[in-house]
Coordinates of C-alpha atoms in Angstrom, one line a residue:
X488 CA 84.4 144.3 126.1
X489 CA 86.6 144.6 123.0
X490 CA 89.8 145.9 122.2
X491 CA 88.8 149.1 119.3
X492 CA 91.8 150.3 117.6
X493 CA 91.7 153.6 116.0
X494 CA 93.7 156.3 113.9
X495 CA 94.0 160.2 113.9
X496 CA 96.4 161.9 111.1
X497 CA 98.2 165.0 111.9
X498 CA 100.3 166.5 109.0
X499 CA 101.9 163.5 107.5
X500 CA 102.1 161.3 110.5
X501 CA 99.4 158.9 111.2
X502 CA 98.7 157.6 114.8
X503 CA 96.9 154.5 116.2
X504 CA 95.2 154.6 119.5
X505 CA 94.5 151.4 121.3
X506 CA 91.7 151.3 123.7
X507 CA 89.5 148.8 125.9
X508 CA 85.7 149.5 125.4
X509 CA 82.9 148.3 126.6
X510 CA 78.7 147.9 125.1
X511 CA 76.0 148.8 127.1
X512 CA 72.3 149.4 126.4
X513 CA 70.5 152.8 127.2
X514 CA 66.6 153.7 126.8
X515 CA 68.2 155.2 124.0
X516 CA 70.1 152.5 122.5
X517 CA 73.2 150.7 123.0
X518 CA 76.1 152.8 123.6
X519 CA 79.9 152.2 124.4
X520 CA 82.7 153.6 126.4
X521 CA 86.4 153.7 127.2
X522 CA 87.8 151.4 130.3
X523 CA 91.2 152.2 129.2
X524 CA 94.2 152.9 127.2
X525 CA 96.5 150.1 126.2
X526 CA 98.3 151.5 123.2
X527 CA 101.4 152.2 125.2
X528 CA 101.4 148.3 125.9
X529 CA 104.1 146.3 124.0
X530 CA 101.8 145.0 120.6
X531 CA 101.8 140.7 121.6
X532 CA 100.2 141.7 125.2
X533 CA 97.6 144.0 123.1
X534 CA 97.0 140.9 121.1
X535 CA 96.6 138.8 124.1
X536 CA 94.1 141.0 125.5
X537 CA 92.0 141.2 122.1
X538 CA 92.2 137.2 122.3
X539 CA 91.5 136.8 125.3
X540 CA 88.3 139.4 125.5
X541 CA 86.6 137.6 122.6
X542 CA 87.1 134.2 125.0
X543 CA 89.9 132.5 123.8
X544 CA 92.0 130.5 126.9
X545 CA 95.5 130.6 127.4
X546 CA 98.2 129.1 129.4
X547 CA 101.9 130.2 130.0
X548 CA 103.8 128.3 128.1
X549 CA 105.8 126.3 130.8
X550 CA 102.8 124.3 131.5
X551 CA 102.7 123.3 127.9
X552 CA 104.7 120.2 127.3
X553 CA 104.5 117.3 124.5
X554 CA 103.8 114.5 126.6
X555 CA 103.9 111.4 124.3
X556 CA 104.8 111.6 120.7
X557 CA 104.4 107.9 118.0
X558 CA 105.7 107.4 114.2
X559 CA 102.8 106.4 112.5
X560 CA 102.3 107.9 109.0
X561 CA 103.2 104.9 107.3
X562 CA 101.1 102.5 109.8
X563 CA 98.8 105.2 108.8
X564 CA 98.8 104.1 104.8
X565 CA 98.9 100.4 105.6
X566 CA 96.1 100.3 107.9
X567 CA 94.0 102.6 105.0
X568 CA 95.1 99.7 102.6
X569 CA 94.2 97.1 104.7
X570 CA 90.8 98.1 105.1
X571 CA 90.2 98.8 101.6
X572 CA 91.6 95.5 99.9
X573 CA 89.3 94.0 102.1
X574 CA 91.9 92.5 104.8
X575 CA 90.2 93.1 107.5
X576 CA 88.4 90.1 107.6
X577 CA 91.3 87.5 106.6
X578 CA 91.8 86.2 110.1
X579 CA 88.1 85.9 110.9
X580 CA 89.2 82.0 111.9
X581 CA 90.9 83.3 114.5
X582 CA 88.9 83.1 117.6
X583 CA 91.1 85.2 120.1
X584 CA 91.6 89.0 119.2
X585 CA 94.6 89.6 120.0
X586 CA 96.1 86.4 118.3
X587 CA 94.2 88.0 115.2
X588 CA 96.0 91.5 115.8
X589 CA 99.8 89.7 116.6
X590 CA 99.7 88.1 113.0
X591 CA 98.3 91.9 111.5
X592 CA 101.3 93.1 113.6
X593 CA 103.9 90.9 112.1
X594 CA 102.6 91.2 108.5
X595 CA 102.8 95.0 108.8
X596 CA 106.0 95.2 111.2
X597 CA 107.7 92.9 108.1
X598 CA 107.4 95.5 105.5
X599 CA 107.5 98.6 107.7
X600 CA 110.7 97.3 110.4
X601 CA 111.3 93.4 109.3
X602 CA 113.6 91.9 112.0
X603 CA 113.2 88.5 113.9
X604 CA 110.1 88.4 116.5
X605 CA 112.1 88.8 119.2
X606 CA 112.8 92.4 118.0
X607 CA 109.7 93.7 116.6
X608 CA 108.9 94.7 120.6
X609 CA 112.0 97.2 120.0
X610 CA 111.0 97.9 116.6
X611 CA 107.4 98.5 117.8
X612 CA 108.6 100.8 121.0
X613 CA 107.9 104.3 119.9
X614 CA 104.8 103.5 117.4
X615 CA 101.3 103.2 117.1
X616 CA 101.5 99.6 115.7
X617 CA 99.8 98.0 118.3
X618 CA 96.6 100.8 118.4
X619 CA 97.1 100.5 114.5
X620 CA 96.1 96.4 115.0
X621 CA 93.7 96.5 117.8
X622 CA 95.8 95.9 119.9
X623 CA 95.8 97.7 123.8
X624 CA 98.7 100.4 122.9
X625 CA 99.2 101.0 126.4
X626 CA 100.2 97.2 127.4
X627 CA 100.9 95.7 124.3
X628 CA 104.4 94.1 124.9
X629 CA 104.9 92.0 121.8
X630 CA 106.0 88.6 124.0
X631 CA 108.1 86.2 121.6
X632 CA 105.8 83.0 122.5
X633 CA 102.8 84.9 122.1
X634 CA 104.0 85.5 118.3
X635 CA 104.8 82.2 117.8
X636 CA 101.1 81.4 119.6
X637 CA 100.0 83.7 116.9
X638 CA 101.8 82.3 114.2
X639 CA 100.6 78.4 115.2
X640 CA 97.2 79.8 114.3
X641 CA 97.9 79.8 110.3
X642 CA 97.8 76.0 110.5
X643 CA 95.3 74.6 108.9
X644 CA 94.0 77.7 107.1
X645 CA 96.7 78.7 104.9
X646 CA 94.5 77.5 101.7
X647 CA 91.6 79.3 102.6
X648 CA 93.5 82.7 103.1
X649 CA 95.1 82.4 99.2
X650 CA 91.8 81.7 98.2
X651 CA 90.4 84.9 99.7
X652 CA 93.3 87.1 98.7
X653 CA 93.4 85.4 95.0
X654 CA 89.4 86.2 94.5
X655 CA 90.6 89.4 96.0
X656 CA 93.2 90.4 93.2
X657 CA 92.0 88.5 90.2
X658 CA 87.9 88.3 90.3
X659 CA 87.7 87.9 86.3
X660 CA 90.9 84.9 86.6
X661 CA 94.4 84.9 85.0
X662 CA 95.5 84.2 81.9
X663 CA 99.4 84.3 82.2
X664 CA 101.3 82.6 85.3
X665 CA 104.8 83.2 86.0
X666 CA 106.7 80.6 88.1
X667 CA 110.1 80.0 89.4
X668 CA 111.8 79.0 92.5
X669 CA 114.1 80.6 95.0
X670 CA 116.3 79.3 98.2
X671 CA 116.0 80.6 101.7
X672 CA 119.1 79.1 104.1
X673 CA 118.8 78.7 107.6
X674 CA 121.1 79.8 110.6
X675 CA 121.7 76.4 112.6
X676 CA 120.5 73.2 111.3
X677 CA 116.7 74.0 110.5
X678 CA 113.9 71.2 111.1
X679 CA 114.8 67.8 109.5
X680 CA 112.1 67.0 107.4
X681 CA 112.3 70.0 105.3
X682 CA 115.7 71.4 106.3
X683 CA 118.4 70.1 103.3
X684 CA 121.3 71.1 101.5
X685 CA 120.9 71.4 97.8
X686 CA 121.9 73.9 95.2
X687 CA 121.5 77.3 96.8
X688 CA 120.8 80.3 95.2
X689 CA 122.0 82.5 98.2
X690 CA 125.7 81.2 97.6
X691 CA 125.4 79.8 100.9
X692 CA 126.1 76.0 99.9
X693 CA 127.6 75.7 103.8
X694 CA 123.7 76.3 104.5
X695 CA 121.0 73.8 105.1
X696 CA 118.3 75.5 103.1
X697 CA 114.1 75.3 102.0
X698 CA 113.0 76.4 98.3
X699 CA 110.2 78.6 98.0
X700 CA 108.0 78.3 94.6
X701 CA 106.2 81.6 94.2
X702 CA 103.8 82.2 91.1
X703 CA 102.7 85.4 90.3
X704 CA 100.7 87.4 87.7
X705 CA 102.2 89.5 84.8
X706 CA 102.4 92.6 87.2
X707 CA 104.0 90.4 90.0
X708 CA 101.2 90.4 92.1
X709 CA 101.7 86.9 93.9
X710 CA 98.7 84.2 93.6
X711 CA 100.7 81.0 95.5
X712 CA 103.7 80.1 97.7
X713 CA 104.6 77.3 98.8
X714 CA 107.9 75.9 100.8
X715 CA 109.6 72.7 99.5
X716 CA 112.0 70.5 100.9
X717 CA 115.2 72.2 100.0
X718 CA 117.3 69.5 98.1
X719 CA 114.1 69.3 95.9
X720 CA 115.0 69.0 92.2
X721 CA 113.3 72.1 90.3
X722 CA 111.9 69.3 87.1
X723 CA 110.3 67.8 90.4
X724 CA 107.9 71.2 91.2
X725 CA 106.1 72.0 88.4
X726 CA 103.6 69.6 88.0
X727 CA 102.6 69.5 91.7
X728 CA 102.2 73.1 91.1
X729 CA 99.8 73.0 88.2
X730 CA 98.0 70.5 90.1
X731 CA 97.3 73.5 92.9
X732 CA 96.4 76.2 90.8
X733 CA 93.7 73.9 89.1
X734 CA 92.1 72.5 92.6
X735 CA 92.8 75.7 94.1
X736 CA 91.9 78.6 92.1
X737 CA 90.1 76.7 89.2
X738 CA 92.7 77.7 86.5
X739 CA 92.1 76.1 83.3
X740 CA 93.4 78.2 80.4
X741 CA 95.9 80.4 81.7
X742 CA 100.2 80.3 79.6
X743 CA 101.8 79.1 82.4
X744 CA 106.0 80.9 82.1
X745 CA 109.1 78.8 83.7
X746 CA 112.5 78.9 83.2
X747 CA 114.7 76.6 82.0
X748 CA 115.1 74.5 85.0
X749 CA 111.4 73.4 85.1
X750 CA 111.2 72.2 81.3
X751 CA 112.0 68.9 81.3
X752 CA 110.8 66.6 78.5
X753 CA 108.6 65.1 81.3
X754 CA 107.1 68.4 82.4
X755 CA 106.6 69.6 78.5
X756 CA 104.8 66.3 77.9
X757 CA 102.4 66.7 80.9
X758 CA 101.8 70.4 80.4
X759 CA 100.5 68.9 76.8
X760 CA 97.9 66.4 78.1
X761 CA 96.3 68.9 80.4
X762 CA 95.9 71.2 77.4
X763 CA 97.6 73.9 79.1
X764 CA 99.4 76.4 77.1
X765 CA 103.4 77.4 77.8
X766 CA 106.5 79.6 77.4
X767 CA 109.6 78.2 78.3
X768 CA 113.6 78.6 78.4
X769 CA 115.6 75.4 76.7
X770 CA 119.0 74.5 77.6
X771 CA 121.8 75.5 75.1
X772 CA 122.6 72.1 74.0
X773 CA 118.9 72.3 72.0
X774 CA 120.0 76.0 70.8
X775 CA 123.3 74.3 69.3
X776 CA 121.3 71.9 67.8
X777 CA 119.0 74.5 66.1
X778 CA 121.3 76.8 65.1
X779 CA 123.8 73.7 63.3
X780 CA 120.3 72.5 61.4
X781 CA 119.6 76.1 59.5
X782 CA 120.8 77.1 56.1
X783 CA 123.7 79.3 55.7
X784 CA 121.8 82.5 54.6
X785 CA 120.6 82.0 58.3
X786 CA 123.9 81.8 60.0
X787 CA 123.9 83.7 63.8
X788 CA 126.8 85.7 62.5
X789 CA 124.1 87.4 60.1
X790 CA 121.1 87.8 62.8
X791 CA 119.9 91.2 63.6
X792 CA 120.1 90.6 67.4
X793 CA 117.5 92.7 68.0
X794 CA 114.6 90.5 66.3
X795 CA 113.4 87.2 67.2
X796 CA 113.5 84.2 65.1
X797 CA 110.8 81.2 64.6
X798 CA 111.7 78.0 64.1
X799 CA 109.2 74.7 63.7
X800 CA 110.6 71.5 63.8
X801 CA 108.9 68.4 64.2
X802 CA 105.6 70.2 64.8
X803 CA 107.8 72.0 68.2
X804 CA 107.9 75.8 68.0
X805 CA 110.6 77.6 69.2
X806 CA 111.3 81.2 69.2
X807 CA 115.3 82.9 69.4
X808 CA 116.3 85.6 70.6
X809 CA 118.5 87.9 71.7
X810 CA 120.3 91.2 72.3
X811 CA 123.0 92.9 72.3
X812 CA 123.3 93.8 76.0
X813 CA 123.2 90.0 76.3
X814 CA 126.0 90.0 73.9
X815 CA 128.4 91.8 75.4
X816 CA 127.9 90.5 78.9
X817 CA 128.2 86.8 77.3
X818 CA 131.9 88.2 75.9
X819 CA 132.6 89.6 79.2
X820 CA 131.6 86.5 81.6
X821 CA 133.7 84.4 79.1
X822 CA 136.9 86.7 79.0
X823 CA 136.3 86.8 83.0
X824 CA 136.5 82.7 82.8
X825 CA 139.7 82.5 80.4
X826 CA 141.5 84.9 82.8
X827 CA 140.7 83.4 85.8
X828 CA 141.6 79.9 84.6
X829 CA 144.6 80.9 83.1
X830 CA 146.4 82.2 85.5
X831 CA 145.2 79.4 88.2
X832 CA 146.9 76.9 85.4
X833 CA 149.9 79.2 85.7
X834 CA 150.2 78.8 89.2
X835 CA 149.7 75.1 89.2
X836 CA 152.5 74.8 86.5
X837 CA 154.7 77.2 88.5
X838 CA 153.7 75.0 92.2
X839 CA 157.5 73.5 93.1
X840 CA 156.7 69.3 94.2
X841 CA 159.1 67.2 96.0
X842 CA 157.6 64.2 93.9
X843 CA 156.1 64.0 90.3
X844 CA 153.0 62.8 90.3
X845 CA 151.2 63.4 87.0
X846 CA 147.8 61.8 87.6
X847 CA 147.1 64.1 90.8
X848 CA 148.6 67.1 89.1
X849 CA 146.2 66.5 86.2
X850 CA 143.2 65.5 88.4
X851 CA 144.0 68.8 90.1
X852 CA 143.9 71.0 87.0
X853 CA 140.4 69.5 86.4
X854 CA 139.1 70.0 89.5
X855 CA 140.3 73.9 89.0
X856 CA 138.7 74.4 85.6
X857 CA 135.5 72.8 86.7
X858 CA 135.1 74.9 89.2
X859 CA 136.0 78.2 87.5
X860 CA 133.4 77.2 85.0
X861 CA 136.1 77.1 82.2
X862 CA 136.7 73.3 81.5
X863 CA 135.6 73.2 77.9
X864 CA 137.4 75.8 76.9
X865 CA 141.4 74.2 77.5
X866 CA 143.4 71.3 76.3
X867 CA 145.9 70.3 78.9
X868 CA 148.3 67.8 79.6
X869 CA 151.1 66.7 82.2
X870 CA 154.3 65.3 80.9
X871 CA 155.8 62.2 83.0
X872 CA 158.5 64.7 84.3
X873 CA 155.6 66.4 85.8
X874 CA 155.6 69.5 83.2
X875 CA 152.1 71.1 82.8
X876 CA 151.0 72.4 79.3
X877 CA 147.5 73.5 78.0
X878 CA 146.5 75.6 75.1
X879 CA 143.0 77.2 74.2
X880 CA 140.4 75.2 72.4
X881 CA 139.9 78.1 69.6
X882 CA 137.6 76.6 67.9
X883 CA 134.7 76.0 70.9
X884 CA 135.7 79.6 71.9
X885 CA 134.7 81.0 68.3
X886 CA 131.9 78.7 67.8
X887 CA 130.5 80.3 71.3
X888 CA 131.4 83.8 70.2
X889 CA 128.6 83.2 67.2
X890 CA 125.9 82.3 69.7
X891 CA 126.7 85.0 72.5
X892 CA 123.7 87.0 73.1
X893 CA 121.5 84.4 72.1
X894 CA 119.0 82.0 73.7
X895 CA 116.1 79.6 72.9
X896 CA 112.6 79.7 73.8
X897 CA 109.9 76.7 73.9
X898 CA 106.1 77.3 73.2
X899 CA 103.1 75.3 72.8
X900 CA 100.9 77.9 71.8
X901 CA 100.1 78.4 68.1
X902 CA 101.3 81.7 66.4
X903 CA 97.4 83.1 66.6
X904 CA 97.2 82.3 70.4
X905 CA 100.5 83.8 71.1
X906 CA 102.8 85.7 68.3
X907 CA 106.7 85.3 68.4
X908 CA 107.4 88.6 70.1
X909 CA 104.3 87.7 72.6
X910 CA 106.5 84.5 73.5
X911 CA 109.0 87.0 74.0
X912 CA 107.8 89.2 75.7
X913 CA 106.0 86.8 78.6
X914 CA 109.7 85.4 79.2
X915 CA 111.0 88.2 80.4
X916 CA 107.7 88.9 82.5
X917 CA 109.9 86.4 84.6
X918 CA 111.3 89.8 85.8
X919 CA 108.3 90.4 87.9
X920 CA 109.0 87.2 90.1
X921 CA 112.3 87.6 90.2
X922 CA 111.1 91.4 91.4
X923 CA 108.6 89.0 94.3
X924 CA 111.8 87.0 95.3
X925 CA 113.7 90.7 95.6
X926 CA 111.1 91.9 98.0
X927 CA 110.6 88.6 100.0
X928 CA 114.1 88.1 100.5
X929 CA 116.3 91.5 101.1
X930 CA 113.0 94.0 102.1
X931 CA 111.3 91.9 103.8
X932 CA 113.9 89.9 105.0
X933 CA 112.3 86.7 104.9
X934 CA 115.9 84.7 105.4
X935 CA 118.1 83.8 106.9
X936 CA 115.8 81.6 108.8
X937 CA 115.9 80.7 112.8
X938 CA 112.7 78.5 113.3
X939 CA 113.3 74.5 114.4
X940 CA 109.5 73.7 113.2
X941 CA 108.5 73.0 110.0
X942 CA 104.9 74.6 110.7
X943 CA 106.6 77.6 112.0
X944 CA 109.0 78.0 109.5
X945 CA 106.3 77.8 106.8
X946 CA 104.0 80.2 108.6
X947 CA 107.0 82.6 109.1
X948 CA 107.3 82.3 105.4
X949 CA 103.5 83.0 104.4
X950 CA 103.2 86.5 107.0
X951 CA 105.8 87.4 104.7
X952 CA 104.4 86.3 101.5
X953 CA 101.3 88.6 103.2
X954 CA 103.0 91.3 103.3
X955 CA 104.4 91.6 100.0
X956 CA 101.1 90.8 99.0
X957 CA 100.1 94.4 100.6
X958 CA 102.8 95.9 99.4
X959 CA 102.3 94.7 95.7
X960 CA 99.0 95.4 95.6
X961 CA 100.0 99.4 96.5
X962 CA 102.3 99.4 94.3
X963 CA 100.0 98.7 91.3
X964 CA 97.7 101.3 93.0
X965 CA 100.4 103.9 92.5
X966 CA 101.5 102.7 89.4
X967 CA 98.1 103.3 87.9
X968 CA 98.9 107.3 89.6
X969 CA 101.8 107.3 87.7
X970 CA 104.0 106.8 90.3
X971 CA 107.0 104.2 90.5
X972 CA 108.4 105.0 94.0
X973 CA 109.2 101.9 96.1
X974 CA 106.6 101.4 98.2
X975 CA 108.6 100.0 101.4
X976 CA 110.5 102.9 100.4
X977 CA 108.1 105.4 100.7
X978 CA 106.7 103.9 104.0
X979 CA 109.7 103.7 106.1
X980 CA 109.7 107.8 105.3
X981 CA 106.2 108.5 106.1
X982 CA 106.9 106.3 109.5
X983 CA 108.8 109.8 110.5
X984 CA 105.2 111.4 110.9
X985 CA 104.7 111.7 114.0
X986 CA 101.0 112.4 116.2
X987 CA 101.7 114.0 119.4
X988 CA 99.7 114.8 122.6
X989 CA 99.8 118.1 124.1
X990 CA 99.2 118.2 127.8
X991 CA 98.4 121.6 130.0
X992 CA 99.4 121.1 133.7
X993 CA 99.9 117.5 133.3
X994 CA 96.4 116.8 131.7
X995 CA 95.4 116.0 128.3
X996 CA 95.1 118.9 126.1
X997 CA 94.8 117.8 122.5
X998 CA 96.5 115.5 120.0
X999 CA 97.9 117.0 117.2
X1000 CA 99.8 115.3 114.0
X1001 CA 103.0 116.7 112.8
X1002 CA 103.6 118.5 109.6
X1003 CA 104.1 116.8 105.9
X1004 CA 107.5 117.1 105.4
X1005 CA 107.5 119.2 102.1
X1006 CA 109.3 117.2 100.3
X1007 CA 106.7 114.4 100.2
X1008 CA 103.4 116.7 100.1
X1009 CA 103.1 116.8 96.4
X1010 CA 103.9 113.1 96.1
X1011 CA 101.1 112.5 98.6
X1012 CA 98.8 114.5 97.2
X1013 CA 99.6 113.0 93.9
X1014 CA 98.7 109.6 95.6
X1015 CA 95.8 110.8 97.2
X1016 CA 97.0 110.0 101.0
X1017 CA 97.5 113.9 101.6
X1018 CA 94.3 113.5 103.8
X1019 CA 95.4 110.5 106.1
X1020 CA 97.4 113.2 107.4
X1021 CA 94.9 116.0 108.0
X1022 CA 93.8 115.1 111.3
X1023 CA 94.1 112.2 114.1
X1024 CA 93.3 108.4 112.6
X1025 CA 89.7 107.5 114.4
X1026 CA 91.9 104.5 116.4
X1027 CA 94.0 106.6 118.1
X1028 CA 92.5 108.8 119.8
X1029 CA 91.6 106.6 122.7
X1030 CA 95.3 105.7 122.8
X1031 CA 96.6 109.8 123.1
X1032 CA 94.6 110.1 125.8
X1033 CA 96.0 107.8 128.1

């Protein structure tokens, strides 16, 4: 049977007619007729009759419910990376499965939710991380010792998973290394042996702390980490560093970049007897030295600050440079500085004291311009009655003025191997690892730090130098699809995706994934992950129909 719809015209009117027929065969061939007429039927139950004669099912729609519904479009993209930068197999050592899927958990829960273990069950609630790790979705609870179970299993391995994810990334080698160090503070006192206080770069001096030395490619895709006692002095890293690239990765040739708190005459010297090639940042006392040795016609106040200069002396290259961005922000941190100072010098003068003491007073006024970072720039003195007077040292403030913007690079490479703007221009590839300390510290949230082990809080440390190492390698996928969107960014959107099972009288019907919001279709399509998102991922499906 069939619903036949059919038209008659009289005058200018036109009229449909609505009828259910039926086929049947004769000796003289098939033939149809009427059962009835529907057309007086409202036009959605016509419809439903012409569906459901050509043998479509339907149900009322208060049987239909959304039973279970999980964010997973961007567990979605980071599973799809996993697989394709060949991840899958990087915790082969791992005998126990589950272990294997915990630490694939972590690594993707630290880019996509990061928060302390504890949380990442709450984080996880509502998600198909654990389907999207192996893991049993339905029982899956995430337990806190079972992480750190998990975690314990990167001892012992660590060298052989940066091997696998450096052949991974850089099969022809690297020719430029960036290096620097960053600090990571702990909440509570931290394990001993590693836990210290030492100059911190969080501004969290009241913080026992660990350094982490990260070198990266130009790009700022990460080759090594390692975590260092955290009162370590930075001259005291490098060399131990080079020392790992070369056993570890075989790197013999590469220009190896540092700033100025690795280049130390000791460090220089050594970088020179393993023939290894180097751009460097020298303190300001060699820049003053410089700049009082050239001729007049080369005075700073004449310098185009938007060129570099080359200077050779005693066979030592050196390259300045400059800008005028750098300029004006040297002018403004020093008028910042005067300001400050002078008006704690003003209080101090104007402090009423039952007794005249002009040694304390004086020690007090050093301590003050020490710490405000603006000692050099004042005279002062304290009369025996106690009187406090000071005056601007003009001339150190003028001779600074000529070098603002300024500062002084070290090479060892000859002008073929590496030109002066090509000295340049790897320094501030420096960018990129301060770019690798951005992500590992604020989106990945790598501090503050809670562990009590040493082994624990280095392992802590690596998951997350894994996942930037996902997310890094992404991003240079994108980049080559001319795209610059964040990628953690973009992820923690797509985690709003949802894939839903539909249920019909409390049984499984069909699971179904939720609409593209619009605004991110063309940017998905531009990536090429439009199609992730055309039907169920092949690991979930099991999991929907439980």
């Amino acid at each position: 049977m069939f619903v036949q719809a059919t038209q008659c015209k009289r005058g200018n009117t036109t009229y449909l007619t609505y009828l259910v027929r039926e086929s049947f065969r004769t000796p003289q061939g098939p033939r149809s007729r009427t059962i009835c007429n529907i057309t007086a039927l409202p036009p959605e139950t016509r419809e439903l009759i012409s569906q459901s004669l050509q043998g479509r099912s339907f149900v009322a729609a208060e049987s239909l419910q959304l039973a279970e519904a999980w964010n997973f479009g961007g567990l979605m993209v980071l599973h799809q990376a996993w697989e394709e930068f060949g991840l899958s197999t990087i915790f082969d050592f791992v005998a126990d499965a589950r272990m294997a899927g915990l630490l694939k958990a972590m690594t993707l829960g630290r880019i996509l939710f990061p928060s302390a273990k504890l949380a990442l069950v709450d984080h996880a609630r509502g998600t198909l991380l654990a389907a999207a790790c192996g893991l049993d979705q339905a029982t899956e609870d995430f337990d806190e010792d079972d992480l750190y179970a998990a975690m314990d299993q990167l001892n012992g391995h660590w060298v052989g998973i940066e091997k696998q994810l450096y052949q991974k990334s850089f099969p022809q080698g690297v020719s430029l290394v960036l290096y620097d160090l960053t600090s990571v503070y702990f909440e509570g006192n931290g394990p001993s042996r590693i836990s210290q206080y030492g100059h911190s770069r969080d501004h969290r001096s009241d913080r026992p702390q660990v350094l982490l030395a990260v070198a990266t490619d130009a790009q700022g895709l990460p080759l090594h980490l390692e975590v260092l006692r955290g009162n370590r002095g930075d001259t005291t890293t490098l060399q131990g560093l080079l020392s790992t690239l070369r056993r570890r990765f075989g790197i013999r040739e590469a220009v190896f970049v540092f700033d100025g708190g690795m280049s130390s005459k000791v460090n220089l010297e050594a970088m020179d007897e393993l023939k290894l090639k180097y751009v460097t940042r020298l303190g300001a006392s060699r820049l003053e030295e410089l700049l009082a040795s050239l001729p007049a016609e080369q005075s700073p106040e004449l310098w185009d600050r938007t060129q570099v200069m080359e200077i050779v002396r005693e066979g030592k290259r050196y390259v300045i440079a400059g800008g005028s961005w750098r300029q004006q922000r040297d002018q403004q941190r020093r008028q910042a500085r005067l300001s400050k100072a002078e008006n704690e010098l003003k209080r101090l003068a104007a402090v009423q004291r039952k007794k005249v003491n002009p040694q304390k007073l004086a020690s007090q006024v050093g301590r003050a311009l020490q710490r405000l970072k603006a000692h050099k720039y004042f005279d002062y003195a304290v009369d025996p009655n106690g009187q406090l007077q000071w005056s601007r040292r003009t001339e150190v403030i003028q001779a600074e003025k000529i070098r603002d913007g300024l500062y002084l690079l070290g090479t060892n490479a000859t002008p073929e191997q590496i030109p002066s703007t090509g000295v340049l221009s790897h320094y501030k590839n420096l960018l990129e690892v301060e770019d690798a300390f951005c992500h590992l510290k604020d989106y990945l949230r790598v501090r503050p730090v809670f562990h009590g082990r040493p082994d624990r809080v280095r392992n802590h440390v690596r998951i997350c130098f894994l996942a930037y190492w996902l997310s890094a390698k992404l991003e240079r996928q994108w980049r080559q699809k001319e795209q610059t969107i964040e990628v953690h960014n973009l992820l923690r959107q797509l985690q709003a995706i949802r894939l839903g099972q539909l249920q019909v009288h409390g049984q499984p019907f069909k699971t179904m994934v939720a609409q593209v919001p619009k605004d991110l279709n063309a940017l998905l399509n531009q990536l090429g992950l439009l199609p992730l998102f055309s039907q169920p991922p092949p690991w979930a499906p099991a999991v929907c129909s439980k």
